[in-house]
Coordinates of C-alpha atoms in Angstrom, one line a residue:
Chain A
M1 CA 92.8 70.2 90.3
R2 CA 91.6 73.3 92.4
L3 CA 94.3 73.6 95.0
H4 CA 96.3 73.1 91.4
R5 CA 95.2 76.0 90.1
I6 CA 95.0 78.1 93.4
A7 CA 98.6 77.2 93.7
V8 CA 100.0 78.2 90.1
A9 CA 97.9 81.3 90.6
L10 CA 99.5 81.8 94.2
A11 CA 103.3 81.3 92.8
A12 CA 102.4 83.6 89.6
G13 CA 101.4 86.2 91.9
I14 CA 104.8 85.7 94.0
L15 CA 106.6 85.7 91.5
A16 CA 105.3 89.0 89.7
A17 CA 105.7 90.9 93.3
A18 CA 108.9 89.8 93.0
S19 CA 110.1 91.7 90.2
T20 CA 108.6 94.7 91.0
V21 CA 111.0 97.8 91.7
S22 CA 111.1 96.9 95.6
A23 CA 114.2 95.3 96.5
V24 CA 113.7 92.4 99.4
D25 CA 113.7 95.4 102.1
G26 CA 110.8 97.2 100.7
V27 CA 113.3 99.7 99.5
V28 CA 112.3 100.9 96.1
E29 CA 115.2 100.7 93.3
I30 CA 116.1 102.6 90.8
N31 CA 119.0 102.3 87.7
Q32 CA 119.7 103.1 84.4
A33 CA 117.6 100.6 83.2
R34 CA 114.4 101.6 85.5
A35 CA 115.0 105.2 84.7
A36 CA 114.7 104.5 80.8
A37 CA 111.5 102.4 81.3
G38 CA 109.9 104.7 83.1
G39 CA 107.4 104.2 86.3
V40 CA 109.6 104.2 89.4
T41 CA 106.5 106.4 90.9
A42 CA 103.0 107.3 89.5
G43 CA 103.7 109.8 87.0
D44 CA 107.4 109.0 86.4
E45 CA 107.6 108.7 82.3
E46 CA 110.6 106.9 81.0
G47 CA 113.5 108.7 80.3
F48 CA 115.0 111.5 82.2
P49 CA 114.4 112.7 85.0
V50 CA 113.4 109.7 87.0
T51 CA 110.3 111.2 89.0
I52 CA 109.9 110.5 92.5
S53 CA 106.6 111.7 93.5
V54 CA 105.8 109.8 96.6
P55 CA 107.4 109.4 100.0
G56 CA 109.1 106.7 101.1
S57 CA 113.2 104.9 100.9
Y58 CA 114.4 104.8 97.2
R59 CA 117.8 103.2 96.8
L60 CA 120.3 103.1 93.2
T61 CA 121.0 99.9 92.2
S62 CA 123.4 101.8 89.5
D63 CA 124.8 104.5 88.2
L64 CA 122.6 106.7 86.2
T65 CA 124.6 108.5 83.0
L66 CA 122.5 111.2 81.2
P67 CA 122.2 110.2 77.7
L68 CA 124.8 111.7 75.1
V69 CA 122.4 114.0 73.4
A70 CA 121.6 118.0 72.3
G71 CA 120.4 119.7 75.4
V72 CA 122.1 117.3 78.1
E73 CA 123.5 119.9 80.0
N74 CA 119.6 120.7 80.5
L75 CA 118.4 117.3 81.8
T76 CA 118.2 116.8 85.5
A77 CA 118.9 112.9 86.6
I78 CA 116.3 112.6 89.5
E79 CA 113.2 115.1 90.3
I80 CA 112.2 114.7 93.9
T81 CA 108.3 115.9 94.0
S82 CA 107.0 115.1 97.3
D83 CA 108.6 115.8 100.8
F84 CA 109.7 112.8 102.7
V85 CA 111.7 111.2 100.6
T86 CA 114.8 109.3 101.8
L87 CA 117.0 108.4 98.8
D88 CA 120.2 106.2 99.4
L89 CA 122.7 106.5 96.0
N90 CA 123.8 103.2 97.4
G91 CA 127.8 104.5 96.2
F92 CA 126.4 104.8 92.8
A93 CA 126.8 108.7 90.9
L94 CA 124.7 110.3 88.9
V95 CA 126.7 111.3 86.1
G96 CA 126.0 114.3 83.5
E97 CA 128.2 115.5 80.5
T98 CA 129.1 119.1 82.2
N99 CA 132.9 119.2 82.6
C100 CA 134.2 122.0 84.6
T101 CA 138.2 123.0 84.0
G102 CA 141.0 125.0 85.8
T103 CA 142.8 125.2 89.0
P104 CA 140.6 126.4 90.8
V105 CA 137.5 126.0 88.3
T106 CA 137.5 128.8 85.7
S107 CA 135.3 127.9 83.5
C108 CA 132.4 124.6 82.8
S109 CA 130.9 123.5 79.7
P110 CA 128.0 122.7 79.0
V111 CA 126.4 124.6 81.3
G112 CA 122.0 124.7 81.8
S113 CA 119.3 124.1 83.7
G114 CA 119.9 120.3 84.9
D115 CA 120.7 119.7 87.7
G116 CA 121.7 115.9 89.5
I117 CA 118.9 115.7 91.7
Q118 CA 116.3 118.6 92.2
A119 CA 113.9 119.1 95.0
S120 CA 114.0 122.7 95.2
S121 CA 110.2 123.0 96.3
R122 CA 110.6 120.1 98.8
S123 CA 111.4 119.4 102.4
F124 CA 112.5 116.8 104.4
V125 CA 114.3 115.1 102.3
R126 CA 117.5 112.7 103.0
I127 CA 120.4 111.9 100.2
H128 CA 123.2 109.8 101.0
N129 CA 126.1 107.8 100.1
G130 CA 127.2 108.3 96.9
T131 CA 127.8 110.9 93.8
V132 CA 126.7 113.9 92.1
R133 CA 128.7 115.2 89.1
G134 CA 128.4 116.9 85.4
F135 CA 125.1 118.6 85.7
G136 CA 124.6 121.8 83.7
D137 CA 123.1 123.4 87.0
K138 CA 123.7 121.9 90.3
G139 CA 124.8 119.1 91.8
I140 CA 122.0 118.8 94.4
H141 CA 119.3 121.8 94.6
A142 CA 117.0 120.9 97.4
G143 CA 114.5 123.2 99.8
Y144 CA 114.9 121.4 103.6
A145 CA 117.2 118.6 103.3
L146 CA 119.7 116.4 105.2
I147 CA 123.0 115.2 103.2
E148 CA 125.4 112.4 104.2
D149 CA 128.4 111.2 102.5
V150 CA 127.9 112.6 99.3
R151 CA 130.2 114.1 96.9
A152 CA 129.0 116.9 94.4
R153 CA 132.0 117.1 91.6
S154 CA 132.1 119.3 88.1
N155 CA 128.4 120.7 88.4
G156 CA 128.0 124.2 86.3
S157 CA 126.9 126.1 89.1
N158 CA 126.7 125.4 92.6
G159 CA 127.7 121.6 94.2
I160 CA 125.1 121.4 96.9
H161 CA 122.0 124.0 97.4
L162 CA 119.5 123.7 99.8
E163 CA 117.3 126.9 99.7
L164 CA 115.7 126.4 102.7
G165 CA 118.6 125.0 104.9
G166 CA 119.4 122.0 106.5
R167 CA 122.4 119.5 107.1
V168 CA 125.1 118.4 105.6
T169 CA 127.5 116.3 106.8
G170 CA 130.5 114.0 105.9
S171 CA 130.0 115.4 102.0
A172 CA 132.6 117.0 99.6
A173 CA 132.1 119.6 97.2
I174 CA 134.8 120.0 94.4
G175 CA 135.7 121.9 91.3
N176 CA 132.4 123.3 90.9
G177 CA 131.1 126.2 88.6
A178 CA 129.7 128.1 91.7
H179 CA 129.6 127.8 95.4
G180 CA 130.8 124.5 96.9
F181 CA 128.0 124.2 99.8
T182 CA 125.2 127.0 99.7
G183 CA 122.1 127.6 101.7
Q184 CA 120.3 129.9 104.2
A185 CA 120.6 128.6 107.7
L186 CA 122.8 125.8 106.3
T187 CA 124.9 123.4 109.1
V188 CA 128.1 121.9 107.6
E189 CA 129.7 119.4 109.6
R190 CA 132.8 117.3 108.5
S191 CA 132.5 118.2 105.2
R192 CA 135.4 119.5 102.7
A193 CA 134.9 122.3 99.8
S194 CA 137.7 122.8 97.4
L195 CA 138.6 124.5 94.1
N196 CA 135.1 125.4 93.5
K197 CA 134.4 128.8 91.4
G198 CA 132.9 130.4 94.2
A199 CA 132.6 129.9 98.1
G200 CA 133.9 126.8 99.6
F201 CA 130.9 126.8 102.2
D202 CA 128.2 130.0 101.8
A203 CA 126.4 129.3 104.8
L204 CA 125.0 132.7 105.7
S205 CA 123.3 132.5 109.1
G206 CA 124.2 129.1 109.6
V207 CA 127.0 126.6 111.0
V208 CA 130.1 125.6 109.0
R209 CA 132.4 123.1 111.6
A210 CA 134.7 120.4 111.6
S211 CA 135.4 121.2 107.4
E212 CA 138.0 121.7 105.3
A213 CA 137.8 124.3 102.4
F214 CA 140.8 124.8 100.3
D215 CA 141.4 127.1 97.1
N216 CA 138.1 128.2 95.9
V217 CA 138.1 131.1 94.0
L218 CA 135.9 133.2 96.7
E219 CA 135.9 132.7 100.4
G220 CA 136.5 129.7 101.9
I221 CA 134.1 129.8 104.5
R222 CA 131.6 132.7 104.9
V223 CA 129.0 132.3 107.5
G224 CA 127.3 135.6 107.8
D225 CA 126.0 136.0 111.6
G226 CA 126.7 132.5 112.1
L227 CA 129.3 130.1 113.7
A228 CA 132.8 129.1 112.3
F229 CA 134.2 126.4 114.5
D230 CA 137.1 124.2 114.4
N231 CA 137.8 124.2 110.6
L232 CA 141.0 124.6 108.1
S233 CA 140.7 126.9 105.6
W234 CA 143.4 127.1 103.1
N235 CA 143.1 130.5 100.7
F236 CA 145.8 131.8 98.6
N237 CA 143.0 133.5 96.3
E238 CA 142.1 137.4 96.8
A239 CA 139.4 136.3 99.2
R240 CA 139.3 135.5 102.4
A241 CA 139.9 131.8 104.2
L242 CA 137.1 133.1 106.4
S243 CA 134.4 136.2 106.0
L244 CA 132.1 136.7 108.5
S245 CA 129.4 140.0 109.4
T246 CA 128.8 139.7 113.0
G247 CA 129.0 135.9 113.7
G248 CA 131.9 134.4 115.7
Y249 CA 134.7 131.7 115.0
A250 CA 136.7 129.8 117.4
R251 CA 139.5 127.4 116.4
N252 CA 139.8 127.9 113.2
I253 CA 143.1 127.2 111.3
L254 CA 143.1 130.1 108.6
V255 CA 145.6 130.2 105.7
G256 CA 146.4 132.8 103.0
E257 CA 148.3 135.2 101.4
H258 CA 145.8 138.2 103.0
P259 CA 144.6 138.0 106.0
P260 CA 142.7 135.1 106.7
V261 CA 139.4 136.5 108.4
T262 CA 137.4 139.4 107.7
G263 CA 134.5 140.2 110.0
G264 CA 132.9 138.4 113.3
T265 CA 133.9 137.9 116.5
Q266 CA 136.4 135.5 118.0
I267 CA 134.8 133.7 120.8
G268 CA 137.5 131.3 121.2
P269 CA 141.6 131.5 119.8
N270 CA 142.3 131.1 116.5
S271 CA 145.1 130.4 114.4
C272 CA 145.9 132.8 111.2
N273 CA 149.0 132.1 109.2
G274 CA 150.4 130.0 111.8
G275 CA 150.0 132.6 114.8
L276 CA 146.7 133.5 116.8
C277 CA 144.7 135.9 115.0
P278 CA 144.8 139.4 116.0
Chain B
V1 CA 103.2 71.5 85.5
S2 CA 102.7 68.6 88.2
R3 CA 105.3 70.4 90.5
A4 CA 103.3 73.8 90.4
P5 CA 101.2 72.9 93.7
A6 CA 104.3 72.7 95.7
I7 CA 105.9 75.2 94.5
G8 CA 102.9 77.5 95.0
L9 CA 102.6 76.0 98.4
A10 CA 106.4 76.8 99.0
L11 CA 106.4 80.2 98.2
L12 CA 103.2 81.1 99.7
V13 CA 105.1 79.0 102.7
A14 CA 108.0 81.3 102.3
A15 CA 105.7 84.5 102.0
A16 CA 104.2 84.1 105.0
R17 CA 107.8 83.4 107.2
A18 CA 109.6 86.4 105.4
A19 CA 109.0 88.4 108.8
H20 CA 112.8 87.3 109.1
G21 CA 115.1 89.5 106.4
V22 CA 117.7 87.2 104.5
D23 CA 120.3 89.1 107.3
G24 CA 118.0 88.1 110.0
V25 CA 116.3 91.1 110.5
I26 CA 112.6 91.2 111.6
E27 CA 110.9 93.2 109.0
I28 CA 107.8 95.1 109.5
N29 CA 105.6 97.0 106.9
Q30 CA 102.1 97.7 106.5
A31 CA 100.5 94.5 105.9
R32 CA 102.4 92.5 108.6
A33 CA 101.3 95.3 111.1
L34 CA 97.6 94.4 109.5
A35 CA 98.4 90.5 110.1
G36 CA 100.0 90.7 113.4
G37 CA 102.9 88.5 114.6
V38 CA 105.6 90.6 114.4
S39 CA 106.6 89.5 117.9
P40 CA 104.9 87.4 120.5
G41 CA 101.9 88.6 121.6
D42 CA 101.3 91.1 119.0
T43 CA 98.0 90.9 117.4
A44 CA 96.3 92.4 114.2
G45 CA 96.4 95.7 113.7
F46 CA 98.3 98.6 115.2
P47 CA 100.5 99.2 117.3
V48 CA 102.9 96.7 116.2
L49 CA 104.1 95.2 119.2
L50 CA 108.2 94.4 119.8
S51 CA 108.3 92.2 122.9
V52 CA 111.6 90.5 122.0
P53 CA 115.1 92.0 122.3
G54 CA 116.3 92.1 118.4
S55 CA 116.9 94.1 115.4
Y56 CA 113.7 95.1 113.4
R57 CA 113.7 96.8 110.2
L58 CA 110.9 98.7 108.3
T59 CA 110.6 97.4 104.9
G60 CA 107.7 100.6 103.9
D61 CA 105.9 103.4 105.5
L62 CA 103.7 102.5 108.3
D63 CA 100.3 104.5 108.2
V64 CA 97.8 104.8 110.3
R65 CA 95.2 106.7 108.8
G66 CA 93.3 104.5 107.8
E67 CA 92.5 103.1 111.1
T68 CA 89.3 103.7 113.3
T69 CA 89.9 107.1 115.0
P70 CA 93.6 107.2 114.0
E71 CA 94.6 110.0 115.9
N72 CA 94.3 107.6 119.2
V73 CA 96.4 104.9 117.3
T74 CA 100.1 104.0 118.2
A75 CA 102.1 103.1 115.6
I76 CA 104.7 100.7 117.3
R77 CA 104.9 99.9 120.3
I78 CA 108.5 98.7 121.8
A79 CA 107.8 96.3 125.4
A80 CA 111.3 94.9 125.5
H81 CA 114.8 96.1 126.6
D82 CA 117.6 96.0 123.9
V83 CA 115.7 96.6 120.7
T84 CA 117.2 98.1 117.8
L85 CA 114.7 99.8 114.9
D86 CA 115.7 100.6 111.6
L87 CA 113.2 102.8 109.8
N88 CA 115.2 102.3 106.7
G89 CA 114.1 105.3 105.5
F90 CA 111.0 104.9 105.6
G91 CA 108.0 107.0 107.9
V92 CA 105.8 106.1 110.6
V93 CA 102.9 108.1 109.8
G94 CA 99.4 109.4 111.7
P95 CA 96.7 111.7 110.8
V96 CA 98.1 114.9 112.7
V97 CA 98.1 117.9 110.5
C98 CA 99.9 121.0 112.2
T99 CA 99.1 124.4 110.5
G100 CA 99.5 127.9 111.5
G101 CA 102.8 130.0 112.6
P102 CA 105.1 128.9 111.7
P103 CA 105.8 127.7 114.4
P104 CA 102.1 126.2 114.1
T105 CA 99.3 127.3 115.9
S106 CA 96.9 124.3 115.6
C107 CA 97.9 120.4 115.5
V108 CA 94.6 118.4 114.8
P109 CA 93.0 115.9 115.4
V110 CA 94.3 115.9 119.0
G111 CA 94.1 112.4 120.2
T112 CA 96.5 109.9 122.2
G113 CA 98.6 107.7 119.9
F114 CA 102.4 107.6 119.7
G115 CA 104.6 107.3 116.4
I116 CA 106.8 105.0 118.3
D117 CA 106.3 104.2 122.2
G118 CA 109.4 102.6 124.3
R119 CA 108.7 104.7 127.5
S120 CA 109.3 101.8 129.6
F121 CA 112.1 100.1 128.3
T122 CA 115.9 101.0 128.2
N123 CA 118.9 100.4 125.5
T124 CA 116.9 101.3 122.6
R125 CA 118.1 102.5 119.4
V126 CA 116.0 103.8 117.0
T127 CA 117.8 105.1 113.5
N128 CA 117.4 106.4 109.9
G129 CA 113.3 107.4 109.3
S130 CA 110.7 109.9 110.1
V131 CA 108.0 109.7 112.4
R132 CA 105.2 112.7 111.7
G133 CA 101.8 112.9 112.5
F134 CA 101.3 111.6 115.9
R135 CA 100.5 112.6 119.5
Y136 CA 104.1 112.6 120.5
G137 CA 106.5 111.5 117.8
V138 CA 108.8 109.1 119.4
W139 CA 108.9 108.8 123.0
T140 CA 111.5 105.8 124.9
G141 CA 113.4 104.9 127.5
F142 CA 117.0 105.4 127.9
A143 CA 118.1 105.4 124.0
T144 CA 120.6 106.0 121.3
L145 CA 118.3 108.1 118.1
D146 CA 120.0 108.9 115.4
R147 CA 118.9 110.1 112.0
V148 CA 115.2 110.1 113.2
Q149 CA 113.1 112.9 111.8
A150 CA 110.0 113.8 113.9
I151 CA 108.0 116.4 112.1
G152 CA 104.6 117.7 112.9
N153 CA 103.8 115.9 115.7
Q154 CA 101.0 117.4 118.2
E155 CA 103.2 117.6 121.0
W156 CA 106.7 116.7 121.5
G157 CA 108.9 115.3 118.6
I158 CA 111.3 113.1 120.1
T159 CA 111.1 112.5 123.9
I160 CA 113.9 110.6 126.3
Q161 CA 112.2 109.5 129.2
G162 CA 115.5 107.8 130.3
S163 CA 115.8 105.1 132.7
A164 CA 116.3 105.7 136.4
T165 CA 118.0 102.0 137.0
F166 CA 118.2 99.3 134.9
G167 CA 120.3 96.3 136.7
G168 CA 120.6 98.6 139.6
F169 CA 122.8 101.2 137.8
P170 CA 121.7 104.2 136.7
Q171 CA 121.3 104.9 133.0
G172 CA 120.2 108.5 132.1
G173 CA 119.3 109.3 128.5
G174 CA 121.2 107.9 125.9
R175 CA 122.3 109.5 123.1
I176 CA 120.6 111.6 120.0
T177 CA 122.5 112.3 117.3
D178 CA 122.0 113.9 113.6
C179 CA 118.1 114.0 114.8
L180 CA 115.7 116.2 113.5
A181 CA 112.8 117.8 115.5
A182 CA 110.6 120.5 113.0
R183 CA 107.1 122.2 113.2
N184 CA 105.9 119.8 116.4
G185 CA 103.2 121.6 118.2
G186 CA 105.1 121.4 121.8
T187 CA 108.9 120.7 122.2
G188 CA 111.1 119.9 119.7
F189 CA 113.3 117.6 121.8
M190 CA 112.5 116.8 125.6
G191 CA 114.6 115.2 127.7
L192 CA 112.4 114.1 131.2
T193 CA 113.5 114.2 134.6
E194 CA 115.2 110.8 134.6
A195 CA 117.2 111.4 131.7
S196 CA 119.3 113.3 133.1
G197 CA 123.0 112.6 131.5
L198 CA 121.5 112.9 127.7
R199 CA 123.3 114.3 125.3
I200 CA 122.8 115.8 122.2
E201 CA 125.1 116.5 119.3
S202 CA 124.5 117.8 115.6
S203 CA 120.5 117.9 115.4
R204 CA 118.1 120.4 114.8
A205 CA 115.0 122.0 116.4
F206 CA 113.7 124.2 114.4
E207 CA 109.7 125.9 114.0
N208 CA 108.2 123.6 116.7
A209 CA 105.4 125.3 118.6
G210 CA 107.7 124.6 122.4
H211 CA 111.0 124.9 123.4
G212 CA 113.6 123.5 120.5
F213 CA 115.2 121.4 123.1
Q214 CA 114.4 120.9 126.8
L215 CA 117.4 119.3 128.5
P216 CA 117.1 117.5 131.5
I217 CA 119.8 117.8 134.4
R218 CA 123.7 117.2 134.0
S219 CA 123.0 116.7 130.3
E220 CA 124.9 117.8 127.2
I221 CA 124.0 120.0 124.0
R222 CA 126.4 120.6 120.8
S223 CA 127.4 121.3 117.6
S224 CA 122.9 121.8 117.5
E225 CA 121.1 124.7 115.7
A226 CA 117.4 125.7 117.5
I227 CA 116.1 127.9 114.8
H228 CA 112.6 130.1 115.0
N229 CA 111.1 127.7 117.8
G230 CA 108.0 129.2 119.9
G231 CA 109.7 129.0 123.2
D232 CA 113.6 128.9 124.2
G233 CA 116.0 128.0 121.8
I234 CA 117.9 125.3 124.5
F235 CA 116.7 125.2 127.8
A236 CA 119.4 123.6 130.1
P237 CA 118.6 123.6 133.6
S238 CA 122.2 122.2 134.2
G239 CA 125.3 120.5 132.0
I240 CA 127.1 121.9 129.1
T241 CA 126.0 123.7 126.3
L242 CA 128.8 123.7 123.9
G243 CA 129.1 125.3 120.7
N244 CA 125.1 125.8 119.4
L245 CA 123.4 128.0 117.2
S246 CA 120.7 129.1 118.3
R247 CA 118.5 132.1 116.3
D248 CA 115.1 133.9 116.4
N249 CA 113.1 131.9 119.0
L250 CA 110.5 133.1 120.2
G251 CA 111.5 132.8 124.0
A252 CA 115.3 133.3 125.3
Q253 CA 117.5 131.9 123.2
L254 CA 119.4 130.1 126.0
S255 CA 118.1 129.2 129.3
G256 CA 118.9 127.8 132.1
D257 CA 122.0 127.8 135.1
G258 CA 124.3 125.0 133.5
A259 CA 127.9 126.0 131.5
C260 CA 128.3 127.2 128.2
G261 CA 130.7 128.1 125.7
S262 CA 130.8 129.1 122.0
N263 CA 127.6 129.5 121.5
V264 CA 126.3 132.2 118.7
L265 CA 122.9 133.5 120.1
I266 CA 120.6 135.9 117.6
A267 CA 117.1 137.5 118.6
A268 CA 115.4 140.9 118.5
T269 CA 115.6 141.1 121.8
A270 CA 119.0 141.3 123.2
P271 CA 119.9 137.7 124.0
T272 CA 122.1 136.5 127.3
A273 CA 124.2 133.1 127.8
C274 CA 124.2 130.6 130.3
Y275 CA 125.5 132.1 134.4
G276 CA 128.9 129.7 133.8
Q277 CA 130.6 130.5 130.2
F278 CA 133.5 129.0 130.4
E279 CA 134.6 130.0 126.6
P280 CA 132.8 132.7 125.6
N281 CA 129.5 133.1 123.7
L282 CA 128.2 135.6 121.0
C283 CA 125.2 137.7 121.9
N284 CA 123.8 139.3 118.6
G285 CA 127.6 139.9 117.7
V286 CA 129.3 140.8 120.5
L287 CA 130.3 138.8 123.6
C288 CA 127.7 138.1 125.9
A289 CA 127.9 140.0 128.9
T290 CA 129.3 137.7 132.0
E291 CA 126.6 137.3 134.9

């Protein structure tokens, strides 16, 4: 009888453990139902934002869609309040209600204070593999972060904004209400920015490499005193395809109605409208 | 109800045997670290010993801070060739805290522990997570590291010792891509002598108290950034330095006798490029002088 009770208790305990928000590989799972229920981490209340307050590894298991309520433009989907968080969007999307229109973007509505992912005071955050679209302010707003394979689209302000810098690879920022990618000491590689209302890549003191900028309202690529290398930038608006202050550039293909580059020093050949840049 | 004992025992057995994930990868977490038995010879507690070639994965943070004198505790010891370790987005966490600066001026408590110690073995792969708060963050032989963050370790963040020979053939250092070493008390990325041939790409060293990147001979660093480190940004005694940004480091931005091209070097004191510029480099906004 005693064995029976122990076994039943063990079974109940193990089944209870299986029903927690951690997947079989230990990663904490987040989906629409769990966002609504709260308790993803300590301090996470019901509804949005989902609060991630503990270092560790997290994964979406569905899209997270903001509710269609008054003031939705001020809602944030995920707020990260700890350093050392890895968030795998797992191919899913964070979805808000903001829509940007125009080619390139001329306006976004409704705009507000909500971000797709808000981690602006945190460092060593890693976000990868998914989409962030339709938020009233920024798609991703972090301190120091590593971003991989993320698409930020139709957000009211910047697509991906890293306050303290970091690295972005394999990502895209399309049709956002301000810059596509922005941050100090930011490095962006193998990424694309198109149709944004601001600059495509605004990486002052940083690096843009092996990336593409198409038809953004402001400059395609801005690197200040940094480095632009192996990019394609195509801009038929007033702004230049590539803008630098004292930085260097090499092996870029630059196209535009105006001289497609301003400032900087060539440290290798570049193509301007089909010929070598002067 | 009569089948409950059998079900319970079956679940218990399954849980106890669950060191293997559903995909056959051996899973490691805090509980399993404390229990031991992750691989043959692995005793209870730290370090977790990986004594068999194969694929391992963290399923939670590993944290040694609860140990007695945790500063002397190594979290994971790799004791076989051909080990793949997926940190799975988790952290390996030690007790060291670096303060001051940046770059940091103090990292305490001082100890002997490694986050991941695979010095004597080759063909190691470590991926996708952070190692923070140890004497040394990650220290491997010939290895491939990607998406690893080494932060706030007392001395070197990521160290590649290399393997002079394995099976009679030189192995060199391996490859580091998309990694970060930040706010460590020593050099961010350290390549030791036998790691010649090391390649570092798309990685960043910032605010380390030592050099950002210290490469062994005949190595390559490209598409990387060294920012505000206490020593040289990039120290490359030979080999190739291509397309990097090195700025505001307290030592030289780029030092060594290797070949270099398309680097951007920025500092309050006018930087200089390498002796062998095979392409132009930029020093504080103008083409670097040729030696």
